[in-house]
Amino acid sequence: MERASLLRPEGEGECSVSRQPPTIRRCAVYTRVSTDHRLEMDFNSLDAQCEAAEAYVRSQAGEGWKLVKNGVFSDGGFSGGSMERPALQRLLDLVRSRGVDVIVVYKVDRLTRSLADFAKLVELFDANGVSFVSVTQSFNTTTSMGRLTLNMLLSFAQFEREVTGERIRDKISASKKRGIWVGGVVPLGYRVEAKKLVVDEAEAATVRQIFDRYLALGSLSALQKELREQGVVTRQRILACGKTIGGVPLTNGPLAHLLANRVYLGELNHKGMSYPAEHPAIITTSLFQSVAAKISENRNGHCTKRSSSAALLVGQLFDDRGHPMTPSVTNRKGVRYRYYVSCVVAQGRGDEAGSIKRISAPQIENAIIAALRARSAESFDERELVAEHLSRAIVAADGVELTLANGDSIRIPSPKRSSAQSILGLANDSALPMKAEARAVLLRWIAIGRQCVAELERGRTIDLDQFAERRGCTRRHVERMIDYAFLAPSLVKAIADGRLPRGVAAKALADAPMIWSEQWRMIGFEQPAA
């Protein structure tokens, strides 16, 4: 009879137990493959990862797991070694907005293959209360053993990525040394057929024209202008993202690269070396060598280069048509002259420049700095003064308009041309003299050189290594400093008095001739009267 009570109807004589519904856990799925190979198939690796992850989420429905709307984030053709992946960035934005609680991945290395990146992701997840789950790997990151297991998995994933990268680089290197085209931007004059470069006759004619015309004109700027007038443009290309680039006139940089590219000799370039290749040549060896000799002659005879270290107004100086004016340095007879040149002039489009195409860098810098100092009570270094107070400067024929950081405007007259010869004279001139720091270094070198020569004149044998060590420099520097000991006294006095222009190069003085008057002429001036 006691057992009969076990068969009584449910609920009779018992307390019913109610069960609380599970807390909703919002889930997102992330999938990734490193290449876009086979992504066009009806069912690819991304689909397989997504199917497994969604099935896992459904299996946890009793725990309150639910896939959020548009909760699948897929990156096809992106490496796990980088965080720059569009779908991953969208997912991280969702994490930051606290729109997800759990991230589900097929394997941990789908999320990242970098330990450093993984540490950043974990920090972001923890800060926003997000956990992540791997469908095929079981670990618990709340325990020390689970974290160790996870770090080991990621270490092997990173190792695998690095080893794979090394193998690919080795294969590319070996292929290039054998002259096999392995991909990249196809040079003008060629097209790719069956993974090999073949000559595109229409473009090849343009390449030959460029080589021939450079040899005739002898100037990149003149060649650029002529090609622009003829409507010669770069090849149009469609990127993987669908964006179209190219179809623009050739500028100095691409032209210089084209004229020095040994691909047109039927070779392939790799790490500074060139190797005979499978594709045919477009340019004859004699023409290529003639062009290379002309380029070298122009570079040695008239060297103009950008100097970012001395230019104070980079990115802030414009002509009155809105074109940036970029720094340029020219060496003439051992003297360096600094300018700001409208960028369109450097591109061979001088007719598009403003009313002032080129202006002396020291003059415009001095004029602007003087105007800024007149409005600032604080003591600033020149570079700090410009960075702190100047927003933009527009150079026109009738003056320079300054826009300050606080929104105010100043108009100053255009700086007048000054003769470098007057800098060397005794008259005070507003042109920029040699910097005090450079002058002090040069005078120290002269003093060390004279000391070394004086010891030699007294008949003492000098160990240059010990001599250099005592003065905190190298033997090569001491040998160089000895040359400065033979500079003309009037030239040394001009250096000490600060009457040499900033453009005089120390190297030019070290290579000066022994005759004093010729030393002056070498830097572009006549020796002052005694």
JSON list of C-alpha atoms in Angstrom, two decimals, residues 211-412:
[
{"chain": "A", "resi": 211, "resn": "PHE", "atom": "CA", "xyz": [63.10, 55.77, -74.51]},
{"chain": "A", "resi": 212, "resn": "ASP", "atom": "CA", "xyz": [63.86, 57.44, -77.86]},
{"chain": "A", "resi": 213, "resn": "ARG", "atom": "CA", "xyz": [62.38, 60.80, -76.86]},
{"chain": "A", "resi": 214, "resn": "TYR", "atom": "CA", "xyz": [64.20, 60.90, -73.52]},
{"chain": "A", "resi": 215, "resn": "LEU", "atom": "CA", "xyz": [67.47, 60.35, -75.33]},
{"chain": "A", "resi": 216, "resn": "ALA", "atom": "CA", "xyz": [66.60, 63.21, -77.69]},
{"chain": "A", "resi": 217, "resn": "LEU", "atom": "CA", "xyz": [65.26, 65.63, -75.07]},
{"chain": "A", "resi": 218, "resn": "GLY", "atom": "CA", "xyz": [67.58, 64.72, -72.19]},
{"chain": "A", "resi": 219, "resn": "SER", "atom": "CA", "xyz": [65.05, 65.87, -69.58]},
{"chain": "A", "resi": 220, "resn": "LEU", "atom": "CA", "xyz": [62.31, 64.09, -67.67]},
{"chain": "A", "resi": 221, "resn": "SER", "atom": "CA", "xyz": [60.28, 67.29, -67.36]},
{"chain": "A", "resi": 222, "resn": "ALA", "atom": "CA", "xyz": [60.44, 67.97, -71.10]},
{"chain": "A", "resi": 223, "resn": "LEU", "atom": "CA", "xyz": [59.56, 64.35, -71.86]},
{"chain": "A", "resi": 224, "resn": "GLN", "atom": "CA", "xyz": [56.65, 64.45, -69.42]},
{"chain": "A", "resi": 225, "resn": "LYS", "atom": "CA", "xyz": [55.28, 67.62, -71.01]},
{"chain": "A", "resi": 226, "resn": "GLU", "atom": "CA", "xyz": [55.54, 66.16, -74.52]},
{"chain": "A", "resi": 227, "resn": "LEU", "atom": "CA", "xyz": [53.80, 62.91, -73.52]},
{"chain": "A", "resi": 228, "resn": "ARG", "atom": "CA", "xyz": [51.05, 64.88, -71.80]},
{"chain": "A", "resi": 229, "resn": "GLU", "atom": "CA", "xyz": [50.46, 66.92, -74.95]},
{"chain": "A", "resi": 230, "resn": "GLN", "atom": "CA", "xyz": [50.29, 63.69, -76.98]},
{"chain": "A", "resi": 231, "resn": "GLY", "atom": "CA", "xyz": [47.75, 62.19, -74.58]},
{"chain": "A", "resi": 232, "resn": "VAL", "atom": "CA", "xyz": [49.95, 59.32, -73.41]},
{"chain": "A", "resi": 233, "resn": "VAL", "atom": "CA", "xyz": [48.56, 57.94, -70.13]},
{"chain": "A", "resi": 234, "resn": "THR", "atom": "CA", "xyz": [49.14, 54.99, -67.83]},
{"chain": "A", "resi": 235, "resn": "ARG", "atom": "CA", "xyz": [47.30, 51.72, -68.32]},
{"chain": "A", "resi": 236, "resn": "GLN", "atom": "CA", "xyz": [43.95, 51.40, -66.56]},
{"chain": "A", "resi": 237, "resn": "ARG", "atom": "CA", "xyz": [43.64, 48.55, -64.06]},
{"chain": "A", "resi": 238, "resn": "ILE", "atom": "CA", "xyz": [40.68, 47.18, -62.12]},
{"chain": "A", "resi": 239, "resn": "LEU", "atom": "CA", "xyz": [41.55, 46.17, -58.56]},
{"chain": "A", "resi": 240, "resn": "ALA", "atom": "CA", "xyz": [40.06, 43.19, -56.75]},
{"chain": "A", "resi": 241, "resn": "CYS", "atom": "CA", "xyz": [37.75, 45.55, -54.87]},
{"chain": "A", "resi": 242, "resn": "GLY", "atom": "CA", "xyz": [36.34, 46.79, -58.19]},
{"chain": "A", "resi": 243, "resn": "LYS", "atom": "CA", "xyz": [38.06, 50.18, -58.11]},
{"chain": "A", "resi": 244, "resn": "THR", "atom": "CA", "xyz": [39.59, 51.40, -61.39]},
{"chain": "A", "resi": 245, "resn": "ILE", "atom": "CA", "xyz": [43.00, 53.10, -61.26]},
{"chain": "A", "resi": 246, "resn": "GLY", "atom": "CA", "xyz": [45.35, 54.43, -63.93]},
{"chain": "A", "resi": 247, "resn": "GLY", "atom": "CA", "xyz": [44.53, 56.29, -67.11]},
{"chain": "A", "resi": 248, "resn": "VAL", "atom": "CA", "xyz": [46.43, 59.36, -65.86]},
{"chain": "A", "resi": 249, "resn": "PRO", "atom": "CA", "xyz": [49.38, 61.22, -67.43]},
{"chain": "A", "resi": 250, "resn": "LEU", "atom": "CA", "xyz": [52.84, 59.87, -66.63]},
{"chain": "A", "resi": 251, "resn": "THR", "atom": "CA", "xyz": [54.71, 61.88, -63.98]},
{"chain": "A", "resi": 252, "resn": "ASN", "atom": "CA", "xyz": [58.44, 62.08, -63.24]},
{"chain": "A", "resi": 253, "resn": "GLY", "atom": "CA", "xyz": [58.50, 59.16, -60.78]},
{"chain": "A", "resi": 254, "resn": "PRO", "atom": "CA", "xyz": [56.86, 56.54, -63.02]},
{"chain": "A", "resi": 255, "resn": "LEU", "atom": "CA", "xyz": [58.85, 57.79, -66.02]},
{"chain": "A", "resi": 256, "resn": "ALA", "atom": "CA", "xyz": [62.16, 57.46, -64.16]},
{"chain": "A", "resi": 257, "resn": "HIS", "atom": "CA", "xyz": [61.18, 53.95, -63.04]},
{"chain": "A", "resi": 258, "resn": "LEU", "atom": "CA", "xyz": [60.18, 52.95, -66.57]},
{"chain": "A", "resi": 259, "resn": "LEU", "atom": "CA", "xyz": [63.46, 54.20, -68.06]},
{"chain": "A", "resi": 260, "resn": "ALA", "atom": "CA", "xyz": [65.48, 52.19, -65.52]},
{"chain": "A", "resi": 261, "resn": "ASN", "atom": "CA", "xyz": [63.36, 49.02, -65.62]},
{"chain": "A", "resi": 262, "resn": "ARG", "atom": "CA", "xyz": [65.43, 46.09, -66.94]},
{"chain": "A", "resi": 263, "resn": "VAL", "atom": "CA", "xyz": [62.23, 44.15, -67.64]},
{"chain": "A", "resi": 264, "resn": "TYR", "atom": "CA", "xyz": [62.32, 45.83, -71.05]},
{"chain": "A", "resi": 265, "resn": "LEU", "atom": "CA", "xyz": [65.65, 44.05, -71.74]},
{"chain": "A", "resi": 266, "resn": "GLY", "atom": "CA", "xyz": [63.98, 40.68, -71.27]},
{"chain": "A", "resi": 267, "resn": "GLU", "atom": "CA", "xyz": [65.10, 40.36, -67.64]},
{"chain": "A", "resi": 268, "resn": "LEU", "atom": "CA", "xyz": [63.42, 40.11, -64.24]},
{"chain": "A", "resi": 269, "resn": "ASN", "atom": "CA", "xyz": [64.40, 42.17, -61.22]},
{"chain": "A", "resi": 270, "resn": "HIS", "atom": "CA", "xyz": [64.76, 40.60, -57.78]},
{"chain": "A", "resi": 271, "resn": "LYS", "atom": "CA", "xyz": [66.37, 42.16, -54.68]},
{"chain": "A", "resi": 272, "resn": "GLY", "atom": "CA", "xyz": [68.56, 44.54, -56.64]},
{"chain": "A", "resi": 273, "resn": "MET", "atom": "CA", "xyz": [69.67, 41.91, -59.17]},
{"chain": "A", "resi": 274, "resn": "SER", "atom": "CA", "xyz": [68.37, 41.13, -62.65]},
{"chain": "A", "resi": 275, "resn": "TYR", "atom": "CA", "xyz": [68.13, 37.69, -64.26]},
{"chain": "A", "resi": 276, "resn": "PRO", "atom": "CA", "xyz": [67.49, 36.54, -67.85]},
{"chain": "A", "resi": 277, "resn": "ALA", "atom": "CA", "xyz": [63.75, 35.93, -68.22]},
{"chain": "A", "resi": 278, "resn": "GLU", "atom": "CA", "xyz": [61.36, 34.00, -70.45]},
{"chain": "A", "resi": 279, "resn": "HIS", "atom": "CA", "xyz": [59.63, 37.07, -71.90]},
{"chain": "A", "resi": 280, "resn": "PRO", "atom": "CA", "xyz": [61.02, 38.86, -74.99]},
{"chain": "A", "resi": 281, "resn": "ALA", "atom": "CA", "xyz": [62.78, 42.23, -74.80]},
{"chain": "A", "resi": 282, "resn": "ILE", "atom": "CA", "xyz": [61.18, 45.45, -76.05]},
{"chain": "A", "resi": 283, "resn": "ILE", "atom": "CA", "xyz": [64.27, 47.70, -75.92]},
{"chain": "A", "resi": 284, "resn": "THR", "atom": "CA", "xyz": [67.70, 46.99, -77.37]},
{"chain": "A", "resi": 285, "resn": "THR", "atom": "CA", "xyz": [70.65, 46.83, -74.99]},
{"chain": "A", "resi": 286, "resn": "SER", "atom": "CA", "xyz": [72.41, 49.74, -76.71]},
{"chain": "A", "resi": 287, "resn": "LEU", "atom": "CA", "xyz": [69.37, 52.03, -76.36]},
{"chain": "A", "resi": 288, "resn": "PHE", "atom": "CA", "xyz": [68.88, 51.08, -72.70]},
{"chain": "A", "resi": 289, "resn": "GLN", "atom": "CA", "xyz": [72.54, 51.74, -71.90]},
{"chain": "A", "resi": 290, "resn": "SER", "atom": "CA", "xyz": [72.46, 55.10, -73.71]},
{"chain": "A", "resi": 291, "resn": "VAL", "atom": "CA", "xyz": [69.43, 56.17, -71.68]},
{"chain": "A", "resi": 292, "resn": "ALA", "atom": "CA", "xyz": [71.07, 54.97, -68.43]},
{"chain": "A", "resi": 293, "resn": "ALA", "atom": "CA", "xyz": [74.20, 56.98, -69.24]},
{"chain": "A", "resi": 294, "resn": "LYS", "atom": "CA", "xyz": [72.10, 60.08, -69.93]},
{"chain": "A", "resi": 295, "resn": "ILE", "atom": "CA", "xyz": [70.25, 59.68, -66.63]},
{"chain": "A", "resi": 296, "resn": "SER", "atom": "CA", "xyz": [73.55, 59.30, -64.77]},
{"chain": "A", "resi": 297, "resn": "GLU", "atom": "CA", "xyz": [74.98, 62.36, -66.51]},
{"chain": "A", "resi": 298, "resn": "ASN", "atom": "CA", "xyz": [71.95, 64.47, -65.57]},
{"chain": "A", "resi": 299, "resn": "ARG", "atom": "CA", "xyz": [72.04, 63.23, -61.99]},
{"chain": "A", "resi": 300, "resn": "ASN", "atom": "CA", "xyz": [75.72, 64.08, -61.53]},
{"chain": "A", "resi": 301, "resn": "GLY", "atom": "CA", "xyz": [75.64, 67.36, -63.41]},
{"chain": "A", "resi": 302, "resn": "HIS", "atom": "CA", "xyz": [72.56, 68.89, -61.84]},
{"chain": "A", "resi": 303, "resn": "CYS", "atom": "CA", "xyz": [71.37, 67.16, -58.70]},
{"chain": "A", "resi": 304, "resn": "THR", "atom": "CA", "xyz": [68.03, 68.36, -57.40]},
{"chain": "A", "resi": 305, "resn": "LYS", "atom": "CA", "xyz": [66.43, 66.53, -54.54]},
{"chain": "A", "resi": 306, "resn": "ARG", "atom": "CA", "xyz": [63.84, 66.96, -51.89]},
{"chain": "A", "resi": 307, "resn": "SER", "atom": "CA", "xyz": [65.11, 67.99, -48.48]},
{"chain": "A", "resi": 308, "resn": "SER", "atom": "CA", "xyz": [62.57, 67.40, -45.75]},
{"chain": "A", "resi": 309, "resn": "SER", "atom": "CA", "xyz": [64.88, 68.04, -42.80]},
{"chain": "A", "resi": 310, "resn": "ALA", "atom": "CA", "xyz": [65.53, 71.74, -43.44]},
{"chain": "A", "resi": 311, "resn": "ALA", "atom": "CA", "xyz": [62.17, 72.71, -44.94]},
{"chain": "A", "resi": 312, "resn": "LEU", "atom": "CA", "xyz": [59.94, 74.38, -42.34]},
{"chain": "A", "resi": 313, "resn": "LEU", "atom": "CA", "xyz": [56.86, 74.91, -44.49]},
{"chain": "A", "resi": 314, "resn": "VAL", "atom": "CA", "xyz": [56.24, 71.44, -45.95]},
{"chain": "A", "resi": 315, "resn": "GLY", "atom": "CA", "xyz": [52.50, 70.88, -46.37]},
{"chain": "A", "resi": 316, "resn": "GLN", "atom": "CA", "xyz": [51.66, 74.47, -45.45]},
{"chain": "A", "resi": 317, "resn": "LEU", "atom": "CA", "xyz": [52.89, 76.50, -48.43]},
{"chain": "A", "resi": 318, "resn": "PHE", "atom": "CA", "xyz": [50.75, 76.84, -51.59]},
{"chain": "A", "resi": 319, "resn": "ASP", "atom": "CA", "xyz": [50.75, 78.92, -54.75]},
{"chain": "A", "resi": 320, "resn": "ASP", "atom": "CA", "xyz": [47.75, 81.16, -55.50]},
{"chain": "A", "resi": 321, "resn": "ARG", "atom": "CA", "xyz": [46.10, 78.39, -57.56]},
{"chain": "A", "resi": 322, "resn": "GLY", "atom": "CA", "xyz": [46.05, 76.03, -54.60]},
{"chain": "A", "resi": 323, "resn": "HIS", "atom": "CA", "xyz": [48.94, 73.78, -55.64]},
{"chain": "A", "resi": 324, "resn": "PRO", "atom": "CA", "xyz": [51.30, 72.67, -52.83]},
{"chain": "A", "resi": 325, "resn": "MET", "atom": "CA", "xyz": [54.83, 74.10, -53.04]},
{"chain": "A", "resi": 326, "resn": "THR", "atom": "CA", "xyz": [57.34, 71.36, -52.29]},
{"chain": "A", "resi": 327, "resn": "PRO", "atom": "CA", "xyz": [60.97, 71.74, -51.14]},
{"chain": "A", "resi": 328, "resn": "SER", "atom": "CA", "xyz": [63.76, 71.40, -53.67]},
{"chain": "A", "resi": 329, "resn": "VAL", "atom": "CA", "xyz": [67.54, 71.58, -53.25]},
{"chain": "A", "resi": 330, "resn": "THR", "atom": "CA", "xyz": [70.03, 72.37, -56.01]},
{"chain": "A", "resi": 331, "resn": "ASN", "atom": "CA", "xyz": [73.82, 72.14, -55.84]},
{"chain": "A", "resi": 332, "resn": "ARG", "atom": "CA", "xyz": [75.75, 74.67, -57.90]},
{"chain": "A", "resi": 333, "resn": "LYS", "atom": "CA", "xyz": [79.51, 74.94, -57.64]},
{"chain": "A", "resi": 334, "resn": "GLY", "atom": "CA", "xyz": [79.46, 73.33, -54.22]},
{"chain": "A", "resi": 335, "resn": "VAL", "atom": "CA", "xyz": [76.75, 75.64, -52.84]},
{"chain": "A", "resi": 336, "resn": "ARG", "atom": "CA", "xyz": [73.33, 74.28, -51.91]},
{"chain": "A", "resi": 337, "resn": "TYR", "atom": "CA", "xyz": [70.33, 76.45, -52.76]},
{"chain": "A", "resi": 338, "resn": "ARG", "atom": "CA", "xyz": [66.93, 75.68, -51.24]},
{"chain": "A", "resi": 339, "resn": "TYR", "atom": "CA", "xyz": [63.65, 76.53, -52.96]},
{"chain": "A", "resi": 340, "resn": "TYR", "atom": "CA", "xyz": [59.96, 75.83, -52.73]},
{"chain": "A", "resi": 341, "resn": "VAL", "atom": "CA", "xyz": [58.57, 74.83, -56.15]},
{"chain": "A", "resi": 342, "resn": "SER", "atom": "CA", "xyz": [54.94, 74.47, -57.18]},
{"chain": "A", "resi": 343, "resn": "CYS", "atom": "CA", "xyz": [54.29, 70.74, -57.48]},
{"chain": "A", "resi": 344, "resn": "VAL", "atom": "CA", "xyz": [52.81, 71.07, -60.98]},
{"chain": "A", "resi": 345, "resn": "VAL", "atom": "CA", "xyz": [56.13, 72.49, -62.21]},
{"chain": "A", "resi": 346, "resn": "ALA", "atom": "CA", "xyz": [57.88, 69.30, -61.07]},
{"chain": "A", "resi": 347, "resn": "GLN", "atom": "CA", "xyz": [55.24, 67.35, -63.01]},
{"chain": "A", "resi": 348, "resn": "GLY", "atom": "CA", "xyz": [55.91, 69.26, -66.22]},
{"chain": "A", "resi": 349, "resn": "ARG", "atom": "CA", "xyz": [52.72, 71.36, -65.99]},
{"chain": "A", "resi": 350, "resn": "GLY", "atom": "CA", "xyz": [54.26, 74.74, -65.34]},
{"chain": "A", "resi": 351, "resn": "ASP", "atom": "CA", "xyz": [51.46, 76.51, -67.21]},
{"chain": "A", "resi": 352, "resn": "GLU", "atom": "CA", "xyz": [49.06, 75.39, -64.45]},
{"chain": "A", "resi": 353, "resn": "ALA", "atom": "CA", "xyz": [51.15, 76.90, -61.64]},
{"chain": "A", "resi": 354, "resn": "GLY", "atom": "CA", "xyz": [50.26, 80.11, -59.83]},
{"chain": "A", "resi": 355, "resn": "SER", "atom": "CA", "xyz": [51.83, 83.52, -60.32]},
{"chain": "A", "resi": 356, "resn": "ILE", "atom": "CA", "xyz": [54.90, 82.42, -58.30]},
{"chain": "A", "resi": 357, "resn": "LYS", "atom": "CA", "xyz": [56.25, 79.09, -59.51]},
{"chain": "A", "resi": 358, "resn": "ARG", "atom": "CA", "xyz": [59.45, 79.02, -57.46]},
{"chain": "A", "resi": 359, "resn": "ILE", "atom": "CA", "xyz": [60.61, 80.96, -54.41]},
{"chain": "A", "resi": 360, "resn": "SER", "atom": "CA", "xyz": [63.77, 80.98, -52.28]},
{"chain": "A", "resi": 361, "resn": "ALA", "atom": "CA", "xyz": [63.21, 78.84, -49.18]},
{"chain": "A", "resi": 362, "resn": "PRO", "atom": "CA", "xyz": [65.33, 80.96, -46.78]},
{"chain": "A", "resi": 363, "resn": "GLN", "atom": "CA", "xyz": [63.60, 84.17, -47.88]},
{"chain": "A", "resi": 364, "resn": "ILE", "atom": "CA", "xyz": [60.01, 82.94, -47.56]},
{"chain": "A", "resi": 365, "resn": "GLU", "atom": "CA", "xyz": [60.78, 81.12, -44.30]},
{"chain": "A", "resi": 366, "resn": "ASN", "atom": "CA", "xyz": [62.42, 84.22, -42.77]},
{"chain": "A", "resi": 367, "resn": "ALA", "atom": "CA", "xyz": [59.52, 86.45, -43.82]},
{"chain": "A", "resi": 368, "resn": "ILE", "atom": "CA", "xyz": [56.89, 84.10, -42.38]},
{"chain": "A", "resi": 369, "resn": "ILE", "atom": "CA", "xyz": [58.81, 83.46, -39.15]},
{"chain": "A", "resi": 370, "resn": "ALA", "atom": "CA", "xyz": [59.27, 87.21, -38.62]},
{"chain": "A", "resi": 371, "resn": "ALA", "atom": "CA", "xyz": [55.52, 87.75, -39.05]},
{"chain": "A", "resi": 372, "resn": "LEU", "atom": "CA", "xyz": [54.70, 84.94, -36.62]},
{"chain": "A", "resi": 373, "resn": "ARG", "atom": "CA", "xyz": [57.19, 86.16, -34.00]},
{"chain": "A", "resi": 374, "resn": "ALA", "atom": "CA", "xyz": [55.65, 89.64, -34.17]},
{"chain": "A", "resi": 375, "resn": "ARG", "atom": "CA", "xyz": [52.33, 88.15, -32.99]},
{"chain": "A", "resi": 376, "resn": "SER", "atom": "CA", "xyz": [53.64, 85.65, -30.45]},
{"chain": "A", "resi": 377, "resn": "ALA", "atom": "CA", "xyz": [54.95, 86.72, -27.07]},
{"chain": "A", "resi": 378, "resn": "GLU", "atom": "CA", "xyz": [56.25, 83.21, -26.33]},
{"chain": "A", "resi": 379, "resn": "SER", "atom": "CA", "xyz": [59.74, 82.08, -27.31]},
{"chain": "A", "resi": 380, "resn": "PHE", "atom": "CA", "xyz": [59.51, 79.21, -29.79]},
{"chain": "A", "resi": 381, "resn": "ASP", "atom": "CA", "xyz": [61.99, 77.28, -31.87]},
{"chain": "A", "resi": 382, "resn": "GLU", "atom": "CA", "xyz": [61.39, 78.08, -35.58]},
{"chain": "A", "resi": 383, "resn": "ARG", "atom": "CA", "xyz": [59.90, 74.68, -36.31]},
{"chain": "A", "resi": 384, "resn": "GLU", "atom": "CA", "xyz": [57.72, 74.77, -33.19]},
{"chain": "A", "resi": 385, "resn": "LEU", "atom": "CA", "xyz": [56.60, 78.31, -34.03]},
{"chain": "A", "resi": 386, "resn": "VAL", "atom": "CA", "xyz": [55.39, 77.24, -37.47]},
{"chain": "A", "resi": 387, "resn": "ALA", "atom": "CA", "xyz": [53.74, 74.07, -36.16]},
{"chain": "A", "resi": 388, "resn": "GLU", "atom": "CA", "xyz": [52.02, 75.94, -33.31]},
{"chain": "A", "resi": 389, "resn": "HIS", "atom": "CA", "xyz": [50.75, 79.05, -35.11]},
{"chain": "A", "resi": 390, "resn": "LEU", "atom": "CA", "xyz": [50.68, 78.57, -38.91]},
{"chain": "A", "resi": 391, "resn": "SER", "atom": "CA", "xyz": [47.86, 76.75, -40.68]},
{"chain": "A", "resi": 392, "resn": "ARG", "atom": "CA", "xyz": [48.44, 77.73, -44.33]},
{"chain": "A", "resi": 393, "resn": "ALA", "atom": "CA", "xyz": [50.47, 80.17, -46.41]},
{"chain": "A", "resi": 394, "resn": "ILE", "atom": "CA", "xyz": [49.53, 81.23, -49.97]},
{"chain": "A", "resi": 395, "resn": "VAL", "atom": "CA", "xyz": [52.23, 82.83, -52.13]},
{"chain": "A", "resi": 396, "resn": "ALA", "atom": "CA", "xyz": [51.12, 85.35, -54.77]},
{"chain": "A", "resi": 397, "resn": "ALA", "atom": "CA", "xyz": [52.88, 87.99, -56.84]},
{"chain": "A", "resi": 398, "resn": "ASP", "atom": "CA", "xyz": [51.64, 90.83, -54.61]},
{"chain": "A", "resi": 399, "resn": "GLY", "atom": "CA", "xyz": [52.26, 89.20, -51.24]},
{"chain": "A", "resi": 400, "resn": "VAL", "atom": "CA", "xyz": [51.91, 86.20, -48.96]},
{"chain": "A", "resi": 401, "resn": "GLU", "atom": "CA", "xyz": [48.65, 85.49, -47.14]},
{"chain": "A", "resi": 402, "resn": "LEU", "atom": "CA", "xyz": [49.02, 83.61, -43.86]},
{"chain": "A", "resi": 403, "resn": "THR", "atom": "CA", "xyz": [46.15, 81.75, -42.23]},
{"chain": "A", "resi": 404, "resn": "LEU", "atom": "CA", "xyz": [46.91, 81.21, -38.55]},
{"chain": "A", "resi": 405, "resn": "ALA", "atom": "CA", "xyz": [45.89, 78.29, -36.38]},
{"chain": "A", "resi": 406, "resn": "ASN", "atom": "CA", "xyz": [43.40, 80.50, -34.52]},
{"chain": "A", "resi": 407, "resn": "GLY", "atom": "CA", "xyz": [41.67, 81.46, -37.79]},
{"chain": "A", "resi": 408, "resn": "ASP", "atom": "CA", "xyz": [43.20, 84.94, -38.14]},
{"chain": "A", "resi": 409, "resn": "SER", "atom": "CA", "xyz": [44.77, 86.08, -41.42]},
{"chain": "A", "resi": 410, "resn": "ILE", "atom": "CA", "xyz": [47.94, 88.11, -42.02]},
{"chain": "A", "resi": 411, "resn": "ARG", "atom": "CA", "xyz": [49.13, 89.54, -45.31]},
{"chain": "A", "resi": 412, "resn": "ILE", "atom": "CA", "xyz": [52.84, 90.26, -45.68]}
]
